[in-house]
Structure formats: structure tokens, C-alpha cells
Amino acid sequence: MRYVSTRGQAPVLDFEQAMLSGLARDGGLYLPETIPVFEGLSDLDGMTYEEVAFRVVRPFTGDSFSNDELRGDSFSNDELRGAIDRAYARISHDARAPLVQLAPGHHLLELFHGPTLAFKDFAMQLIAQLFQIALTRSGQRITIVGATSGDTGSAAIEAFRGIDNVDVFIMYPHGRVSDVQRRQMTTPPAANVHALAVTGHFDDCQARLKDLFNDHGFRDSVGLAGVNSINWARVVAQIVYYFTACASLGMRQTDFCVPTGNFGDIFAGSIARRMGLPIRRLIVATNQNDILHRALTQGEYRTDRVEPSISPSMDIQVSSNFERALFLAYDRDAGAIRQLMDELKQGGFTISQGALEVLREEFRSGRVSEEETLETIRDMRDRTGEVLCPHSAVGVAVAQRHIEPGVPMVTLATAHPAKFPDAVERATGIRPALPPHMADLFDLPERVTRVENDVEALKSLILDRRTN
Ligand SMILES: *Cc1c(COP(=O)(O)O)cnc(C)c1O
């Protein structure tokens, strides 16, 4: 499969190359040239998560090439199955992504049974296995640098710790992640993982990450690779649970509501829909950092200050993967996307009427206040016993406004409540306990480096600390 950049000025890559590079060299994001239609939807009922994953991921990894010459698949069937099995063996629920019912017509897709208790494990565990296979084959060494508002970083460090030929540097905004998130990043002792506490917000971390990638000299000298949600391979892994959820509901027209920050998780749903899955609408749920809700309702994509919230993994100013949705809504017009992204540097842009209509046909949106988030956690616990993390609560609150009779609604539960115990305790009076396999998290020593919001400081730190 051939992958093209949303900005149209980077080389066309195959799956493995797109996975290893992350951000395209022209600053854009990779997308398949054509989206494969899925054959055999009706066969999926009752299959294991791993089997569905194999069938969904397989078409995206096919037809690798070098110098325009086809080399067969990026991964053999056995390699891909092995990677999937190893990745999901670490998820502590037989269903991997169980679907539980909250109310008539409303279901919760629990994506928090992985080793770092957030949905990010689904993608990160799989791509770490695929990186391992690809790098062992090529002998190449790489340096992964990531920016995180909390959950990506812990999932990346957990998935890549101890993997050969890879160093991982994770930047997080100092003082703006939860204690559990921070400790998941700072306690693994493996020498190849490095937690960096950056002075600033998540958007500063993300901007510095883009600076590092756009410095092609530095990028090539350390073999820079990215595993942020802009990495296409992560999107692919996240498509799978839309399929298992629809299979559980009998492949009927279904709406999905997704707590959204960088638009990666919900964009996977958009790809699933284009592959032929019967998704009617995808509903973007935001907290008070509502750039996406404003964009979809008003047609204006304009940045604003980040307001820290109790759902910090959604505290964003710019939503990176939205560029992919825009690219498709603008009918793959890379020139138009370059223009919009230039305007974004000046603070924002207006979405064309045509593109806005395309987006609104597929997406709905809603915004939830802090108070309503807490109320939703309290209310759901009283009415169902289900304890939601604040991000999942934002999703449930927006979903409740959009439920229509006859169309099942699935809300994605993106993290375990114990990852955000302060908010949950404020809402319910009860402090959720960590699952047994993480019970010693608060006893382990931490290892972290403070760094200024400055690209040169980051470069010298990375050069200095690499083990490869
Ligand atoms: C990352 C994250 C989100 C947002 O997901 P995106 O793919 O960035 O939209 C929501 N909730 C939790 C718990 C997360 O970790």
C-alpha cells in the first residue's frame, strides 16, 4: 500500500517506512493513497480480538517497495500474527476491548485494560512489536521522540522499554500530568527509555517535537522516529476495536462517541467507516478545550489558550490528526491543506463550505464543562456501578445528548478511573484503586530530566543520552 502526505511534498512511502518515520518530511501526515474496503464483515462475530486485528491490519501493511520496486508485504502473515498475539497478551481482559451496557441503547467500549490503563496501549503495544521486527531485519537504530499530555508517553515507555535498537525520549508538560501518569513514565528502569519534563504545556511539547522533525540534519543523524498519534500505524491499530464493537452489536448502523484531543482515536473510526463498517456518525466529545467543537459547529478552526482541565489528555490547542480529516474533506487537495496550515500559524482558518458539509455529514460534536464531567462520573456510578475516568465521562455526557432510538451508541472509555483518582474522588468520594499489577507504582524510584521549552537544549540532551 502506498502512503502519501497530506501536504503533497514528501516522498510516497510504504507501511513500514511510514511507521518508522512518523511525521512526513514536508510537515504533513501520511495517509493511504486509497482506503481498502473490508471484505467479510459478517464473519467477525465471535472471533478473537487478535483474529479481527489480523484481518483489519493486514491490508494496510501490504505491498512494500524500495526505489519504486515492489518487495512484497512489509510483514509476513506469521510476523504480523506473532506481533498481534504478543501485543494483546498484555491486555488483562479476555475480550481485550469489552463492550458493556450503560443504559438502553448506550454501550461503553472499555479500552483501559492494557498495562498503562489507557486506550493508547492498543496501538503502542502493537507498533513496538512491529518496530522490533522491522529493526531486527534491517539492523537500523532509531531514536523515538514523543510528546505527551500523559497517556501516550506512558504507553510508549511501557511498550518500548527494553526493545533493541530503539531509544525513547518522551516530553511531557512539567506539573501537568497526573501522578500515576508521571510515575508510569519515570519508574521503568530500562536504560533505553528517558522521561523529559518540559517547562510549558502539551502544545509546547508538540511544537518542539515538530521542530526536531523539521530539522532534517538532526533527524537523519539520530534516526528520528515518532510514535505520537500522528503515526499512521497507530491509527491502523485503533481501527480494530471499532470492528469488534460493531461485531458485538450485530453489524447494525451504530453511532460512536469519542473523547477527543488529537483526533487520532476518532479518525481511526472514520477510516473504519470508509472501509465499510456500518458507522452512522462519529461524535467528537471535548472538554472546555473545544477547538474541534467550535470548528465543526462554526466552521472556524482557531487556536485559543489551553485551559487545564480534569481530563488532561484532551487539553490541546491544536488537534494534529484533524489535518487528515481535512485532507479527505478537501478531496485530497494537498495545496489547500498547505494553505490552511500556513494560516494556522497566524492563529486559524475558515473551513470551506464544501469541506464543512463533508465533515458534518460524518461528524457531530459536543463540549462538556468540568462540573458536568464530575456530575456524569457521580451519576453513572449511582445508576450503573460503572466508575468512569474523567475523559470517558466527557464522552458519556456528549453521547447522552445524541442518542436516538433504534441506533445503538457506543462511547469509548479511554482510560481507567484509577489513572485519574483525584477527579474521581472529587466526584464520588471514593478513591479508585490501582489494579494489582501496578500496586507498587508509588514505591518505585523516579528518574526524570527537567528541560526548558527550547529545541537546542533538547537536541543536546538527546545526543548526550542515547544508548545506541
Ligand atoms: C489520548 C487520550 C484521549 C484523546 O485521544 P486522541 O486520539 O488524542 O483524540 C482521550 N482520553 C484519554 C484517556 C487519552 O489518553
Short mmCIF file of N, CA, C and O in Angstrom, two decimals, residues 305-366:
data_model
loop_
_atom_site.label_atom_id
_atom_site.label_comp_id
_atom_site.label_asym_id
_atom_site.label_seq_id
_atom_site.Cartn_x
_atom_site.Cartn_y
_atom_site.Cartn_z
N ARG A 305 -6.12 29.77 24.10
CA ARG A 305 -5.26 29.32 25.20
C ARG A 305 -5.72 27.96 25.69
O ARG A 305 -6.90 27.66 25.70
N VAL A 306 -4.77 27.13 26.14
CA VAL A 306 -5.15 25.86 26.76
C VAL A 306 -5.60 26.15 28.19
O VAL A 306 -4.92 26.83 28.94
N GLU A 307 -6.78 25.62 28.53
CA GLU A 307 -7.29 25.73 29.90
C GLU A 307 -7.14 24.38 30.56
O GLU A 307 -7.89 23.45 30.24
N PRO A 308 -6.20 24.22 31.48
CA PRO A 308 -6.03 22.92 32.12
C PRO A 308 -7.35 22.41 32.72
O PRO A 308 -8.11 23.19 33.29
N SER A 309 -7.62 21.12 32.54
CA SER A 309 -8.90 20.55 32.98
C SER A 309 -8.66 19.28 33.77
O SER A 309 -7.53 18.81 33.90
N ILE A 310 -9.76 18.68 34.25
CA ILE A 310 -9.64 17.39 34.95
C ILE A 310 -9.55 16.23 33.97
O ILE A 310 -9.42 15.09 34.39
N SER A 311 -9.65 16.51 32.66
CA SER A 311 -9.41 15.47 31.65
C SER A 311 -8.19 15.89 30.81
O SER A 311 -8.32 16.27 29.66
N PRO A 312 -6.99 15.84 31.43
CA PRO A 312 -5.79 16.49 30.86
C PRO A 312 -5.34 15.89 29.53
O PRO A 312 -4.68 16.59 28.76
N SER A 313 -5.69 14.65 29.24
CA SER A 313 -5.24 14.06 27.98
C SER A 313 -5.98 14.65 26.79
O SER A 313 -5.70 14.32 25.64
N MET A 314 -6.95 15.51 27.06
CA MET A 314 -7.67 16.19 25.99
C MET A 314 -7.44 17.70 26.03
O MET A 314 -8.13 18.45 25.34
N ASP A 315 -6.46 18.13 26.83
CA ASP A 315 -6.16 19.57 26.92
C ASP A 315 -5.23 19.98 25.79
O ASP A 315 -4.01 20.00 25.95
N ILE A 316 -5.80 20.29 24.66
CA ILE A 316 -4.99 20.63 23.50
C ILE A 316 -5.49 21.94 22.89
O ILE A 316 -6.62 22.36 23.09
N GLN A 317 -4.60 22.55 22.16
CA GLN A 317 -4.94 23.76 21.44
C GLN A 317 -5.09 23.45 19.95
O GLN A 317 -5.98 23.94 19.29
N VAL A 318 -4.19 22.59 19.45
CA VAL A 318 -4.21 22.18 18.06
C VAL A 318 -4.40 20.67 18.03
O VAL A 318 -3.80 19.96 18.80
N SER A 319 -5.26 20.20 17.16
CA SER A 319 -5.59 18.78 17.11
C SER A 319 -4.96 18.19 15.84
O SER A 319 -5.51 18.30 14.75
N SER A 320 -3.79 17.56 16.02
CA SER A 320 -2.94 17.22 14.86
C SER A 320 -3.62 16.37 13.79
O SER A 320 -3.50 16.64 12.60
N ASN A 321 -4.30 15.31 14.22
CA ASN A 321 -4.86 14.40 13.22
C ASN A 321 -6.04 14.99 12.44
O ASN A 321 -6.47 14.41 11.45
N PHE A 322 -6.55 16.11 12.90
CA PHE A 322 -7.65 16.74 12.18
C PHE A 322 -7.20 17.10 10.76
O PHE A 322 -8.02 17.14 9.84
N GLU A 323 -5.89 17.30 10.59
CA GLU A 323 -5.36 17.58 9.25
C GLU A 323 -5.71 16.45 8.27
O GLU A 323 -5.96 16.68 7.09
N ARG A 324 -5.73 15.22 8.78
CA ARG A 324 -6.08 14.09 7.90
C ARG A 324 -7.55 14.17 7.48
O ARG A 324 -7.89 13.92 6.33
N ALA A 325 -8.40 14.51 8.44
CA ALA A 325 -9.83 14.62 8.12
C ALA A 325 -10.06 15.77 7.13
O ALA A 325 -10.87 15.66 6.21
N LEU A 326 -9.31 16.85 7.32
CA LEU A 326 -9.43 17.98 6.39
C LEU A 326 -8.98 17.56 4.98
O LEU A 326 -9.63 17.90 3.99
N PHE A 327 -7.87 16.84 4.93
CA PHE A 327 -7.35 16.38 3.63
C PHE A 327 -8.42 15.58 2.87
O PHE A 327 -8.65 15.80 1.67
N LEU A 328 -9.11 14.70 3.59
CA LEU A 328 -10.16 13.91 2.93
C LEU A 328 -11.36 14.80 2.60
O LEU A 328 -11.95 14.68 1.51
N ALA A 329 -11.71 15.71 3.50
CA ALA A 329 -12.86 16.59 3.25
C ALA A 329 -12.59 17.55 2.10
O ALA A 329 -13.52 17.97 1.40
N TYR A 330 -11.33 17.92 1.90
CA TYR A 330 -10.97 18.77 0.76
C TYR A 330 -10.63 17.92 -0.47
O TYR A 330 -9.91 18.37 -1.36
N ASP A 331 -11.12 16.67 -0.45
CA ASP A 331 -10.94 15.80 -1.61
C ASP A 331 -9.45 15.62 -1.97
O ASP A 331 -9.09 15.67 -3.15
N ARG A 332 -8.62 15.45 -0.95
CA ARG A 332 -7.18 15.17 -1.11
C ARG A 332 -6.43 16.29 -1.84
O ARG A 332 -5.47 16.02 -2.57
N ASP A 333 -6.86 17.51 -1.63
CA ASP A 333 -6.19 18.66 -2.25
C ASP A 333 -5.06 19.14 -1.32
O ASP A 333 -5.27 19.94 -0.41
N ALA A 334 -3.83 18.62 -1.56
CA ALA A 334 -2.69 18.92 -0.67
C ALA A 334 -2.35 20.41 -0.68
O ALA A 334 -1.93 20.97 0.34
N GLY A 335 -2.55 21.07 -1.82
CA GLY A 335 -2.28 22.51 -1.90
C GLY A 335 -3.18 23.29 -0.94
O GLY A 335 -2.74 24.19 -0.24
N ALA A 336 -4.45 22.90 -0.90
CA ALA A 336 -5.39 23.57 0.02
C ALA A 336 -4.97 23.35 1.47
O ALA A 336 -5.04 24.27 2.29
N ILE A 337 -4.50 22.15 1.79
CA ILE A 337 -4.08 21.85 3.17
C ILE A 337 -2.84 22.67 3.53
O ILE A 337 -2.75 23.22 4.64
N ARG A 338 -1.89 22.79 2.60
CA ARG A 338 -0.70 23.61 2.88
C ARG A 338 -1.11 25.05 3.21
O ARG A 338 -0.61 25.66 4.15
N GLN A 339 -2.05 25.54 2.44
CA GLN A 339 -2.56 26.90 2.65
C GLN A 339 -3.19 27.05 4.06
O GLN A 339 -2.88 27.97 4.80
N LEU A 340 -4.05 26.08 4.41
CA LEU A 340 -4.70 26.14 5.73
C LEU A 340 -3.67 26.08 6.85
O LEU A 340 -3.78 26.82 7.84
N MET A 341 -2.67 25.22 6.69
CA MET A 341 -1.68 25.05 7.77
C MET A 341 -0.79 26.29 7.89
O MET A 341 -0.32 26.63 8.98
N ASP A 342 -0.60 27.00 6.78
CA ASP A 342 0.10 28.29 6.86
C ASP A 342 -0.73 29.30 7.63
O ASP A 342 -0.23 30.03 8.48
N GLU A 343 -2.02 29.32 7.33
CA GLU A 343 -2.91 30.24 8.04
C GLU A 343 -2.98 29.91 9.54
O GLU A 343 -3.09 30.81 10.38
N LEU A 344 -2.88 28.61 9.84
CA LEU A 344 -2.95 28.19 11.25
C LEU A 344 -1.81 28.81 12.06
O LEU A 344 -1.98 29.14 13.22
N LYS A 345 -0.65 28.98 11.40
CA LYS A 345 0.49 29.61 12.11
C LYS A 345 0.13 31.04 12.53
O LYS A 345 0.67 31.56 13.48
N GLN A 346 -0.79 31.65 11.79
CA GLN A 346 -1.26 33.01 12.12
C GLN A 346 -2.46 32.97 13.09
O GLN A 346 -3.05 33.99 13.37
N GLY A 347 -2.85 31.77 13.53
CA GLY A 347 -3.92 31.69 14.54
C GLY A 347 -5.16 30.91 14.12
O GLY A 347 -5.95 30.53 14.97
N GLY A 348 -5.34 30.67 12.82
CA GLY A 348 -6.51 29.86 12.46
C GLY A 348 -6.94 30.02 11.02
O GLY A 348 -6.30 30.76 10.25
N PHE A 349 -8.00 29.31 10.64
CA PHE A 349 -8.51 29.39 9.28
C PHE A 349 -10.00 29.08 9.26
O PHE A 349 -10.56 28.56 10.22
N THR A 350 -10.63 29.44 8.14
CA THR A 350 -12.03 29.13 7.91
C THR A 350 -12.11 27.89 7.03
O THR A 350 -11.44 27.83 6.00
N ILE A 351 -12.91 26.92 7.42
CA ILE A 351 -13.09 25.71 6.61
C ILE A 351 -14.06 26.05 5.48
O ILE A 351 -15.08 26.70 5.70
N SER A 352 -13.72 25.64 4.26
CA SER A 352 -14.58 25.97 3.12
C SER A 352 -15.96 25.33 3.31
O SER A 352 -16.11 24.32 3.99
N GLN A 353 -16.98 25.93 2.72
CA GLN A 353 -18.34 25.44 2.88
C GLN A 353 -18.46 23.98 2.43
O GLN A 353 -19.06 23.16 3.11
N GLY A 354 -17.82 23.67 1.30
CA GLY A 354 -17.90 22.31 0.77
C GLY A 354 -17.29 21.30 1.74
O GLY A 354 -17.88 20.25 2.04
N ALA A 355 -16.10 21.63 2.25
CA ALA A 355 -15.42 20.70 3.18
C ALA A 355 -16.22 20.57 4.48
O ALA A 355 -16.32 19.48 5.04
N LEU A 356 -16.79 21.67 4.93
CA LEU A 356 -17.56 21.64 6.17
C LEU A 356 -18.77 20.72 6.02
O LEU A 356 -19.10 19.95 6.93
N GLU A 357 -19.39 20.75 4.87
CA GLU A 357 -20.54 19.86 4.65
C GLU A 357 -20.11 18.40 4.67
O GLU A 357 -20.80 17.56 5.25
N VAL A 358 -18.96 18.11 4.08
CA VAL A 358 -18.45 16.73 4.10
C VAL A 358 -18.20 16.31 5.55
O VAL A 358 -18.60 15.22 5.97
N LEU A 359 -17.57 17.17 6.33
CA LEU A 359 -17.26 16.83 7.72
C LEU A 359 -18.54 16.64 8.54
O LEU A 359 -18.65 15.71 9.33
N ARG A 360 -19.53 17.52 8.31
CA ARG A 360 -20.75 17.44 9.11
C ARG A 360 -21.63 16.25 8.75
O ARG A 360 -22.47 15.83 9.55
N GLU A 361 -21.42 15.72 7.58
CA GLU A 361 -22.17 14.52 7.20
C GLU A 361 -21.73 13.35 8.08
O GLU A 361 -22.51 12.45 8.38
N GLU A 362 -20.47 13.37 8.49
CA GLU A 362 -19.89 12.26 9.24
C GLU A 362 -19.79 12.54 10.73
O GLU A 362 -20.03 11.66 11.55
N PHE A 363 -19.40 13.76 11.09
CA PHE A 363 -19.10 14.08 12.49
C PHE A 363 -20.16 14.97 13.13
O PHE A 363 -20.71 15.85 12.48
N ARG A 364 -20.41 14.70 14.42
CA ARG A 364 -21.15 15.61 15.28
C ARG A 364 -20.20 15.96 16.42
O ARG A 364 -19.14 15.36 16.54
N SER A 365 -20.57 16.91 17.27
CA SER A 365 -19.65 17.26 18.35
C SER A 365 -20.39 17.81 19.55
O SER A 365 -21.56 18.20 19.45
N GLY A 366 -19.71 17.82 20.68
CA GLY A 366 -20.26 18.42 21.88
C GLY A 366 -19.12 18.76 22.83
O GLY A 366 -18.04 18.18 22.75
#
